[in-house]
Coordinates of C-alpha atoms in Angstrom, one line a residue:
X274 CA -15.3 -19.9 49.2
X275 CA -16.7 -16.8 47.2
X276 CA -16.1 -15.3 50.1
X277 CA -12.2 -16.1 50.2
X278 CA -12.2 -15.3 46.7
X279 CA -14.0 -11.4 47.1
X280 CA -10.6 -11.3 50.4
X281 CA -8.3 -12.4 47.9
X282 CA -9.5 -9.8 45.5
X283 CA -10.5 -12.0 43.0
X284 CA -13.4 -9.4 41.0
X285 CA -15.4 -9.8 38.2
X286 CA -13.3 -11.1 34.7
X287 CA -10.3 -12.5 37.1
X288 CA -9.4 -16.2 36.1
X289 CA -9.1 -19.0 38.6
X290 CA -7.5 -21.3 37.0
X291 CA -7.0 -25.2 39.5
X292 CA -4.5 -28.3 39.4
X293 CA -7.4 -30.6 40.4
X294 CA -8.4 -33.9 40.4
X295 CA -11.8 -35.0 39.7
X296 CA -13.4 -33.5 43.4
X297 CA -16.2 -31.3 45.7
X298 CA -13.4 -29.2 45.8
X299 CA -13.1 -28.6 42.5
X300 CA -17.1 -28.9 42.3
X301 CA -16.7 -25.6 44.7
X302 CA -14.2 -23.2 42.9
X303 CA -15.6 -23.5 39.9
X304 CA -19.6 -22.8 41.3
X305 CA -17.7 -19.4 43.7
X306 CA -15.6 -18.3 40.6
X307 CA -18.3 -18.2 38.4
X308 CA -20.7 -16.6 41.7
X309 CA -18.4 -13.2 41.5
X310 CA -17.9 -13.5 37.6
X311 CA -15.1 -14.5 37.3
X312 CA -13.3 -17.2 34.6
X313 CA -13.1 -20.5 35.9
X314 CA -9.9 -22.3 33.6
X315 CA -9.2 -26.2 34.9
X316 CA -6.8 -28.8 33.9
X317 CA -6.2 -32.0 35.2
X318 CA -2.9 -33.3 37.9
X319 CA -1.2 -35.6 34.7
X320 CA -0.7 -32.8 32.8
X321 CA 2.2 -32.1 32.4
X322 CA 3.9 -28.8 33.8
X323 CA 5.2 -27.2 30.5
X324 CA 1.5 -27.6 29.2
X325 CA -0.3 -26.0 32.0
X326 CA 2.4 -23.0 31.3
X327 CA 1.1 -23.3 27.6
X328 CA -1.9 -22.5 28.6
X329 CA -1.8 -20.7 31.8
X330 CA 0.4 -18.1 31.2
X331 CA -1.6 -16.9 28.8
X332 CA -4.5 -16.4 30.3
X333 CA -2.5 -15.3 33.4
X334 CA -5.1 -16.0 36.6
X335 CA -5.0 -13.9 39.7
X336 CA -5.4 -17.0 41.3
X337 CA -4.9 -20.8 41.4
X338 CA -5.8 -23.8 43.3
X339 CA -3.4 -26.6 43.1
X340 CA -2.6 -30.4 44.3
X341 CA 0.3 -31.6 46.1
X342 CA -0.6 -35.1 46.3
X343 CA -3.2 -37.3 43.8
X344 CA -3.4 -41.1 43.0
X345 CA -4.3 -42.7 40.0
X346 CA -3.9 -47.0 39.1
X347 CA -2.5 -47.1 43.3
X348 CA 0.2 -45.5 42.4
X349 CA 0.5 -42.0 44.7
X350 CA 1.7 -39.5 41.9
X351 CA 3.5 -36.3 43.7
X352 CA 2.6 -32.3 42.7
X353 CA 5.0 -30.4 45.0
X354 CA 6.7 -30.2 42.6
X355 CA 5.4 -29.0 39.6
X356 CA 2.8 -26.3 41.7
X357 CA 6.2 -25.2 42.6
X358 CA 7.9 -24.5 39.1
X359 CA 3.8 -23.5 38.2
X360 CA 3.2 -20.9 40.5
X361 CA 6.9 -19.7 40.7
X362 CA 6.4 -19.3 37.0
X363 CA 3.8 -17.4 37.2
X364 CA 4.0 -15.5 40.1
X365 CA 5.7 -12.6 37.9
X366 CA 2.5 -12.1 35.4
X367 CA -0.4 -11.0 37.6
X368 CA -1.3 -14.5 40.1
X369 CA -1.4 -13.2 43.7
X370 CA -2.0 -16.0 45.4
X371 CA -1.7 -19.7 45.1
X372 CA -3.8 -21.8 47.6
X373 CA -2.5 -26.0 48.2
X374 CA -5.0 -28.6 48.2
X375 CA -5.0 -30.7 50.9
X376 CA -3.8 -34.7 50.0
X377 CA -6.2 -36.5 48.2
X378 CA -4.6 -39.2 50.0
X379 CA -3.9 -38.4 53.8
X380 CA -5.6 -35.4 53.4
X381 CA -2.3 -33.7 55.3
X382 CA -2.2 -29.6 55.1
X383 CA 1.4 -29.2 53.6
X384 CA 2.9 -25.7 53.0
X385 CA 5.5 -24.7 50.4
X386 CA 6.9 -21.4 52.1
X387 CA 6.9 -18.9 49.8
X388 CA 8.5 -19.1 46.2
X389 CA 9.1 -16.0 44.8
X390 CA 8.0 -14.5 47.7
X391 CA 4.6 -15.3 46.6
X392 CA 1.8 -15.5 49.5
X393 CA 1.2 -19.4 49.5
X394 CA -1.5 -20.7 51.2
X395 CA -3.1 -24.0 52.2
X396 CA -6.6 -24.8 51.6
X397 CA -7.8 -23.4 55.2
X398 CA -5.5 -20.7 55.4
X399 CA -7.5 -19.4 52.5
X400 CA -10.8 -20.0 53.6
X401 CA -10.0 -18.1 56.3
X402 CA -9.4 -14.8 55.2
X403 CA -13.3 -15.0 53.7
X404 CA -15.9 -13.3 56.1
X405 CA -17.8 -16.4 57.5
X406 CA -20.9 -13.8 57.4
X407 CA -21.0 -13.1 54.1
X408 CA -24.2 -14.1 52.7
X409 CA -23.9 -15.6 49.6
X410 CA -24.5 -13.8 46.3
X411 CA -24.6 -13.7 42.4
X412 CA -23.6 -11.4 40.5
X413 CA -25.9 -10.4 37.7
X414 CA -24.0 -9.7 34.8
X415 CA -24.9 -9.3 30.3
X416 CA -25.4 -13.2 29.6
X417 CA -22.2 -13.1 26.9
X418 CA -20.3 -12.3 30.6
X419 CA -17.5 -15.1 29.9
X420 CA -17.7 -18.6 32.7
X421 CA -15.0 -20.5 30.7
X422 CA -11.9 -20.7 29.8
X423 CA -11.3 -24.5 27.5
X424 CA -8.2 -24.6 25.4
X425 CA -7.5 -26.6 22.4
X426 CA -5.7 -30.0 22.0
X427 CA -2.7 -28.1 21.6
X428 CA -1.3 -31.5 19.5
X429 CA 0.4 -29.6 16.6
X430 CA 0.4 -26.1 18.0
X431 CA 0.4 -23.6 20.8
X432 CA -3.3 -24.6 22.3
X433 CA -6.4 -21.8 21.9
X434 CA -7.7 -20.3 25.0
X435 CA -12.1 -20.7 24.2
X436 CA -13.7 -18.7 25.9
X437 CA -17.2 -19.3 26.4
X438 CA -20.5 -16.9 28.5
X439 CA -21.6 -18.2 31.1
X440 CA -25.4 -17.7 28.9
X441 CA -24.5 -19.6 26.0
X442 CA -22.5 -23.2 28.0
X443 CA -25.7 -23.2 30.4
X444 CA -28.6 -23.1 27.5
X445 CA -26.9 -25.5 26.0
X446 CA -25.8 -27.7 28.1
X447 CA -29.0 -28.0 30.0
X448 CA -30.8 -28.3 26.6
X449 CA -28.2 -31.2 25.9
X450 CA -28.8 -32.8 29.8
X451 CA -32.7 -33.1 29.9
X452 CA -33.9 -33.3 25.9
X453 CA -31.0 -35.3 24.5
X454 CA -29.7 -37.5 28.4
X455 CA -33.7 -37.0 30.0
X456 CA -31.2 -36.1 33.4
X457 CA -34.2 -35.7 35.6
X458 CA -34.1 -34.0 39.3
X459 CA -34.0 -37.6 41.2
X460 CA -31.3 -39.5 38.7
X461 CA -27.7 -40.4 39.5
X462 CA -25.0 -39.0 37.2
X463 CA -22.0 -40.9 36.5
X464 CA -20.0 -39.1 33.8
X465 CA -16.0 -40.4 32.7
X466 CA -14.1 -37.3 33.0
X467 CA -11.5 -35.1 33.9
X468 CA -11.7 -31.1 35.0
X469 CA -9.9 -30.1 32.0
X470 CA -12.8 -31.7 29.9
X471 CA -15.9 -30.0 28.2
X472 CA -17.4 -32.8 29.8
X473 CA -16.5 -31.6 33.6
X474 CA -18.2 -29.0 33.0
X475 CA -21.2 -30.1 31.3
X476 CA -21.5 -32.8 34.1
X477 CA -22.0 -29.8 37.2
X478 CA -25.4 -28.5 34.6
X479 CA -27.0 -32.0 35.8
X480 CA -26.3 -29.9 39.6
X481 CA -28.9 -27.8 38.1
X482 CA -31.8 -29.9 37.2
X483 CA -31.5 -31.4 40.7
X484 CA -29.7 -34.5 39.7
X485 CA -26.4 -36.3 41.9
X486 CA -23.2 -36.4 40.5
X487 CA -20.6 -38.9 41.1
X488 CA -17.5 -37.7 40.6
X489 CA -14.6 -40.4 39.7
X490 CA -10.5 -39.7 39.1
X491 CA -8.4 -42.1 38.8
X492 CA -8.3 -45.1 36.3
X493 CA -11.3 -47.2 35.7
X494 CA -8.5 -49.7 35.2
X495 CA -7.4 -50.3 38.3
X496 CA -8.1 -52.5 40.5
X497 CA -9.6 -54.3 37.3
X498 CA -12.2 -52.8 35.2
X499 CA -14.7 -55.4 37.3
X500 CA -14.4 -53.1 40.1
X501 CA -15.1 -49.6 38.0
X502 CA -18.4 -51.3 36.3
X503 CA -19.0 -52.5 39.3
X504 CA -19.7 -49.1 41.3
X505 CA -21.8 -47.9 38.5
X506 CA -24.3 -50.7 39.7
X507 CA -23.7 -50.4 43.6
X508 CA -24.4 -46.8 43.0
X509 CA -27.9 -47.1 41.1
X510 CA -26.8 -45.6 38.2
X511 CA -29.4 -43.9 36.1
X512 CA -26.8 -41.8 33.1
X513 CA -23.6 -43.3 32.5
X514 CA -21.6 -41.3 30.7
X515 CA -18.4 -43.6 29.4
X516 CA -16.0 -43.5 25.9
X517 CA -16.1 -46.0 22.4
X518 CA -12.5 -46.7 24.2
X519 CA -13.4 -48.0 27.4
X520 CA -16.4 -49.8 25.9
X521 CA -13.8 -52.0 24.0
X522 CA -11.5 -52.4 26.7
X523 CA -14.5 -54.2 28.0
X524 CA -15.1 -56.4 24.8
X525 CA -10.7 -56.7 24.8
X526 CA -10.3 -58.4 27.8
X527 CA -13.7 -60.4 27.6
X528 CA -15.3 -58.9 30.4
X529 CA -19.5 -59.0 30.9
X530 CA -20.9 -56.3 32.5
X531 CA -24.5 -58.1 33.5
X532 CA -22.7 -60.8 35.1
X533 CA -20.6 -58.0 37.4
X534 CA -23.5 -55.8 38.2
X535 CA -27.9 -55.5 37.6
X536 CA -27.8 -52.8 36.6
X537 CA -31.2 -52.1 37.4
X538 CA -30.7 -48.8 37.2
X539 CA -29.2 -47.7 34.4
X540 CA -31.9 -46.1 31.1
X541 CA -28.9 -44.0 29.2
X542 CA -25.9 -44.4 28.4
X543 CA -24.3 -42.1 26.2
X544 CA -20.8 -42.1 24.4
X545 CA -18.7 -39.6 23.3
X546 CA -15.0 -38.4 21.9
X547 CA -14.5 -40.4 19.2
X548 CA -15.8 -42.3 16.9
X549 CA -18.7 -45.4 18.0
X550 CA -18.2 -47.8 15.5
X551 CA -21.0 -49.9 14.6
X552 CA -19.5 -52.9 15.6
X553 CA -19.1 -51.3 19.4
X554 CA -22.2 -49.7 18.6
X555 CA -24.2 -53.3 19.2
X556 CA -21.6 -54.0 21.4
X557 CA -22.2 -51.4 24.0
X558 CA -25.8 -51.7 23.5
X559 CA -26.0 -55.0 24.6
X560 CA -23.8 -55.3 26.8
X561 CA -26.1 -54.2 29.6
X562 CA -28.7 -56.2 28.3
X563 CA -29.9 -54.0 25.3
X564 CA -32.8 -52.2 27.4
X565 CA -30.3 -48.4 27.2
X566 CA -31.5 -45.7 25.7
X567 CA -27.2 -45.5 23.4
X568 CA -26.3 -42.0 22.7
X569 CA -24.1 -41.7 20.3
X570 CA -22.9 -37.9 21.0
X571 CA -20.7 -35.7 19.0
X572 CA -19.6 -31.8 19.6
X573 CA -16.4 -30.0 20.7
X574 CA -15.1 -28.0 23.1
X575 CA -14.8 -25.5 20.8
X576 CA -18.2 -24.1 20.5
X577 CA -19.8 -26.1 24.0
X578 CA -22.5 -27.6 23.0
X579 CA -23.6 -31.8 20.9
X580 CA -24.1 -30.5 17.1
X581 CA -25.3 -34.1 16.2
X582 CA -26.8 -35.4 19.7
X583 CA -30.1 -37.6 19.6
X584 CA -33.8 -38.2 21.9
X585 CA -35.4 -41.5 24.5
X586 CA -39.1 -41.1 21.7
X587 CA -36.5 -41.5 18.5
X588 CA -35.7 -45.0 16.7
X589 CA -31.4 -45.6 17.3
X590 CA -29.3 -46.6 14.2
X591 CA -26.5 -49.1 14.7
X592 CA -23.8 -47.2 14.1
X593 CA -25.4 -44.1 13.6
X594 CA -26.3 -40.7 15.8
X595 CA -30.3 -39.9 16.0
X596 CA -30.6 -36.5 14.7
X597 CA -28.6 -33.0 14.2
X598 CA -29.1 -31.0 17.8
X599 CA -31.8 -29.1 18.7
X600 CA -31.3 -25.3 17.4
X601 CA -28.3 -25.9 15.6
X602 CA -28.5 -25.3 11.9
X603 CA -26.0 -28.3 11.7
X604 CA -25.3 -29.0 7.5
X605 CA -22.5 -31.0 5.1
X606 CA -20.8 -29.0 2.4
X607 CA -18.3 -30.6 -0.1
X608 CA -15.0 -28.7 -0.7
X609 CA -17.0 -26.1 -2.8
X610 CA -19.4 -25.0 0.3
X611 CA -22.7 -26.8 -1.8
X612 CA -24.8 -28.3 0.5
X613 CA -24.4 -32.7 -0.3
X614 CA -26.3 -34.1 2.7
X615 CA -29.4 -35.1 0.7
X616 CA -26.9 -37.4 -1.5
X617 CA -25.5 -39.7 0.7
X618 CA -22.8 -37.3 0.0
X619 CA -19.6 -37.3 3.2
X620 CA -18.2 -34.3 3.6
X621 CA -17.6 -30.7 6.2
X622 CA -19.5 -30.8 9.6
X623 CA -20.9 -27.3 9.3
X624 CA -23.5 -24.8 11.0
X625 CA -24.5 -22.5 8.8
X626 CA -27.3 -20.1 11.5
X627 CA -25.9 -18.3 14.5
X628 CA -25.9 -20.2 18.0
X629 CA -25.6 -19.1 21.5
X630 CA -22.4 -21.4 22.7
X631 CA -20.1 -19.2 20.3
X632 CA -16.7 -19.0 22.0
X633 CA -17.1 -15.2 22.7
X634 CA -13.5 -15.3 21.5
X635 CA -9.9 -16.8 21.9
X636 CA -7.8 -15.3 24.9
X637 CA -4.9 -12.8 23.5
X638 CA -6.8 -11.6 20.3
X639 CA -7.6 -9.2 19.0
X640 CA -9.4 -6.4 19.6
X641 CA -11.8 -7.0 15.6
X642 CA -11.4 -10.9 16.5
X643 CA -9.4 -11.8 13.5
X644 CA -7.9 -14.7 15.1
X645 CA -11.6 -16.6 15.6
X646 CA -12.4 -15.6 12.1
X647 CA -9.5 -17.8 11.2
X648 CA -9.6 -20.3 12.7
X649 CA -13.6 -21.2 12.5
X650 CA -14.7 -19.1 9.8
X651 CA -11.8 -18.7 6.3
X652 CA -13.1 -22.0 5.5
X653 CA -16.3 -21.3 3.9
X654 CA -16.5 -16.9 4.9
X655 CA -19.0 -16.5 7.5
X656 CA -19.6 -20.3 8.7
X657 CA -18.1 -22.1 11.3
X658 CA -16.5 -25.4 10.0
X659 CA -16.5 -27.6 13.3
X660 CA -13.8 -29.9 11.9
X661 CA -15.3 -33.0 11.8
X662 CA -15.9 -35.4 8.6
X663 CA -19.8 -36.6 8.7
X664 CA -22.6 -37.9 6.2
X665 CA -25.6 -38.2 6.0
X666 CA -27.7 -41.5 6.1
X667 CA -30.7 -40.6 2.9
X668 CA -33.2 -42.8 4.6
X669 CA -32.7 -42.9 8.3
X670 CA -31.3 -39.1 8.8
X671 CA -29.0 -40.8 11.0
X672 CA -25.5 -39.4 11.3
X673 CA -22.4 -40.9 10.4
X674 CA -18.6 -39.2 11.9
X675 CA -16.5 -40.6 9.7
X676 CA -13.8 -38.7 11.8
X677 CA -11.2 -35.1 11.5
X678 CA -11.6 -33.9 8.3
X679 CA -7.9 -32.8 9.1
X680 CA -6.5 -35.8 9.2
X681 CA -9.5 -37.7 5.8
X682 CA -7.8 -40.0 3.7
X683 CA -7.2 -39.7 0.3
X684 CA -5.8 -42.2 -1.7
X685 CA -6.8 -41.5 -5.8
X686 CA -9.0 -38.7 -4.9
X687 CA -10.8 -40.6 -3.1
X688 CA -11.9 -38.8 0.1
X689 CA -13.0 -40.8 2.9
X690 CA -12.8 -40.6 7.1
X691 CA -10.8 -43.1 9.9
X692 CA -13.9 -44.0 12.0
X693 CA -15.0 -46.7 8.5
X694 CA -12.0 -48.6 8.5
X695 CA -11.6 -48.2 12.5
X696 CA -15.8 -49.6 12.4
X697 CA -14.2 -52.5 10.2
X698 CA -11.7 -52.9 12.0
X699 CA -13.8 -53.5 15.2
X700 CA -14.4 -57.2 14.6
X701 CA -11.0 -58.5 14.9
X702 CA -10.8 -56.6 18.9
X703 CA -10.2 -59.5 21.8
X704 CA -10.3 -62.6 19.3
X705 CA -7.7 -61.6 16.5
X706 CA -5.3 -60.6 19.3
X707 CA -5.2 -56.6 18.6
X708 CA -6.0 -54.4 20.9
X709 CA -5.5 -50.9 19.1
X710 CA -5.4 -49.2 15.4
X711 CA -4.3 -45.7 14.2
X712 CA -5.3 -44.8 10.3
X713 CA -3.5 -41.7 8.8
X714 CA -2.5 -40.6 5.2
X715 CA 0.9 -40.0 4.1
X716 CA 2.5 -37.6 1.7
X717 CA 5.4 -36.4 1.4
X718 CA 7.5 -34.0 -0.8
X719 CA 8.5 -35.9 -3.0
X720 CA 4.7 -37.9 -3.0
X721 CA 2.3 -37.7 -6.2
X722 CA -0.4 -38.9 -4.4
X723 CA -1.3 -39.9 -0.2
X724 CA -0.8 -43.8 0.7
X725 CA -2.8 -44.7 3.6
X726 CA -0.9 -46.5 6.6
X727 CA -2.3 -48.4 8.7
X728 CA -0.9 -49.3 12.0
X729 CA -1.6 -52.5 14.8
X730 CA -1.3 -52.1 17.8
X731 CA -1.7 -55.9 19.2
X732 CA -2.3 -57.4 22.7
X733 CA 0.5 -59.0 24.4
X734 CA 1.5 -62.6 23.4
X735 CA 0.3 -61.5 20.0
X736 CA 1.7 -60.7 16.7
X737 CA 1.0 -59.0 13.7
X738 CA 1.5 -61.9 11.1
X739 CA 1.2 -62.1 7.6
X740 CA -2.5 -64.8 7.8
X741 CA -3.8 -62.1 9.9
X742 CA -3.0 -58.9 8.1
X743 CA -4.3 -61.2 5.0
X744 CA -7.9 -61.3 7.1
X745 CA -7.5 -57.4 7.9
X746 CA -7.2 -55.8 3.9
X747 CA -10.2 -58.9 2.9
X748 CA -12.4 -57.4 6.1
X749 CA -11.8 -53.9 4.5
X750 CA -12.3 -54.5 0.8
X751 CA -15.3 -57.0 1.1
X752 CA -17.0 -53.9 3.4
X753 CA -15.1 -51.2 1.4
X754 CA -14.0 -51.5 -1.3
X755 CA -10.1 -52.0 -3.0
X756 CA -9.3 -48.6 -2.8
X757 CA -10.2 -48.6 1.0
X758 CA -7.3 -50.6 1.9
X759 CA -4.4 -49.2 3.5
X760 CA -0.9 -49.8 1.1
X761 CA 0.9 -50.5 4.1
X762 CA 0.1 -51.9 7.7
X763 CA 2.7 -52.7 10.1
X764 CA 3.0 -53.1 14.3
X765 CA 4.0 -51.5 16.6
X766 CA 4.1 -51.5 20.4
X767 CA 1.5 -48.1 21.0
X768 CA -0.7 -45.7 20.1
X769 CA -0.8 -41.9 21.0
X770 CA -3.2 -39.7 22.5
X771 CA -4.4 -37.3 24.7
X772 CA -4.8 -36.7 28.3
X773 CA -9.2 -37.0 27.1
X774 CA -8.5 -40.3 25.7
X775 CA -8.6 -39.3 21.6
X776 CA -6.6 -40.6 19.8
X777 CA -3.9 -38.2 17.9
X778 CA -4.1 -38.9 14.3
X779 CA -2.7 -35.5 12.9
X780 CA 0.0 -35.3 14.7
X781 CA 1.1 -39.0 13.0
X782 CA 0.0 -38.5 9.5
X783 CA 2.6 -35.0 10.4
X784 CA 5.7 -37.0 11.3
X785 CA 5.2 -39.3 8.6
X786 CA 5.1 -36.7 6.0
X787 CA 8.7 -35.4 7.6
X788 CA 7.6 -32.6 9.7
X789 CA 8.7 -32.9 13.6
X790 CA 6.5 -32.2 16.2
X791 CA 7.7 -31.0 19.9
X792 CA 4.6 -33.5 22.3
X793 CA 2.3 -30.8 23.9
X794 CA 1.5 -31.5 27.7
X795 CA -2.5 -32.9 26.4
X796 CA -0.9 -36.3 25.2
X797 CA -1.1 -38.9 27.5
X798 CA 1.9 -41.0 26.2
X799 CA 4.3 -38.4 24.6
X800 CA 6.9 -41.1 24.1
X801 CA 4.6 -42.7 21.7
X802 CA 5.4 -40.4 18.8
X803 CA 8.2 -41.2 18.3
X804 CA 7.4 -44.4 16.9
X805 CA 6.3 -43.3 13.8
X806 CA 9.6 -40.7 12.9
X807 CA 11.5 -44.0 10.5
X808 CA 8.1 -44.2 8.8
X809 CA 8.9 -41.3 6.9
X810 CA 11.6 -43.1 5.1
X811 CA 8.7 -46.4 4.3
X812 CA 10.9 -47.6 1.5
X813 CA 13.5 -48.7 3.9
X814 CA 11.6 -49.9 6.7
X815 CA 9.2 -51.7 4.0
X816 CA 12.5 -53.2 2.3
X817 CA 13.8 -54.1 5.6
X818 CA 10.2 -55.3 7.1
X819 CA 8.4 -57.0 4.6
X820 CA 5.7 -55.2 5.0
X821 CA 5.5 -56.0 8.7
X822 CA 7.1 -53.4 10.8
X823 CA 7.6 -54.1 14.2
X824 CA 9.1 -51.2 16.7

């Protein structure tokens, strides 16, 4: 693979892109690119054409790999039109070759010919360009040489192209892999992820310690969730990486994992991607027999590492992450820049000392890094602001992420995170028929104060009754306070998510506050955003539906 890349002119610093499934060929492409000193950037096959081009037009890859067919939830997905459109759009801005991968369903090789006179190759044709007698060699490059380009969500604007160094990415991910997740050379590591997510690159690091990685592509719910869980047990997985959303689905569907398999080899369950609420924390721990190390961790694409993490040797408290990640000077600041963690007050998660995996640049930034500074270091001059709202338990020293700080709810001057609301609502999952929820603030130009809105998606055959709404309000009041109770609760058909399984709060907040949003390619269900526009005229909605709106 690396020899063929070199034969095609890929050199140090060139970008290699891929529209690709989670597969062995994807791993091979990424590692081959790194060996040359190139920069790898991947997107999942379910990302829309516009979302892909929003990213790749900025970084201008010299070489791109693309799937031509994929399969998801038992359905064949043709990718030729998307691949052709992307190749044509990039052909005039530096793309030299496009390699079409064989169908992941049939193994068939399909050629597109020469769109816009661009040499388009099948995988065998591409590999045939390399010298078969060539020995793999690794370019010797500085610690800070770029290796990956990842992207911000782009749900409320063009995605930022975040460039990470080889040294920083490897050092941080290996630290988390070996010390937090306790992955060893004989272990089997199964992380559910797509190729466009930070966790995919993190997963590759397990190879560096000699572990085996399981590559899974497709829906974890097809043909059913039990089949997926049985796979985890049957493959003797030691470290299982998943999300709060997946565990919520297990609970909501009434599935008992221990009735599916014994999970005798399972030692660590790592959960990330969203807030792991206290009720879901308990459920996840008990779901696998109460004998696994449950690692609740949070970090970010921006800094290629965990900021709050754990260790198998430390005690675990329900609903809390165990400690600040090793080597990271994590603190909690109020708006004035004062550290408030010893007071037990919530505030901004910040990093006050340098660390090796800060982005080395945002692609396309000015030479002085103006965009990078404005993005991460402008709120508190010289201090990295991550954008999470966090509190430290004064007794246990455990950490709790309360949600995104730009989505902090602030009715009547009381600041709290959406995660606090979700933690209460987890108690209603399944039994009350609640499938999902979204809690955001609304403040239009004419509003003097922010109001809290709660949107509830019900399971098929269930509805948000006045009785259930009353129970929700009472639970929030009793567990939190009267000021935490949403002003309005509405039933909706769908909740928007990114393709990486994260709830989209900020875009909905902007919509209900009067803005118009163009869905980006990272929104898994872009049609769902249209459901929220009518709430910018909330007085009309409330007047016509008596505070219970069903779209």
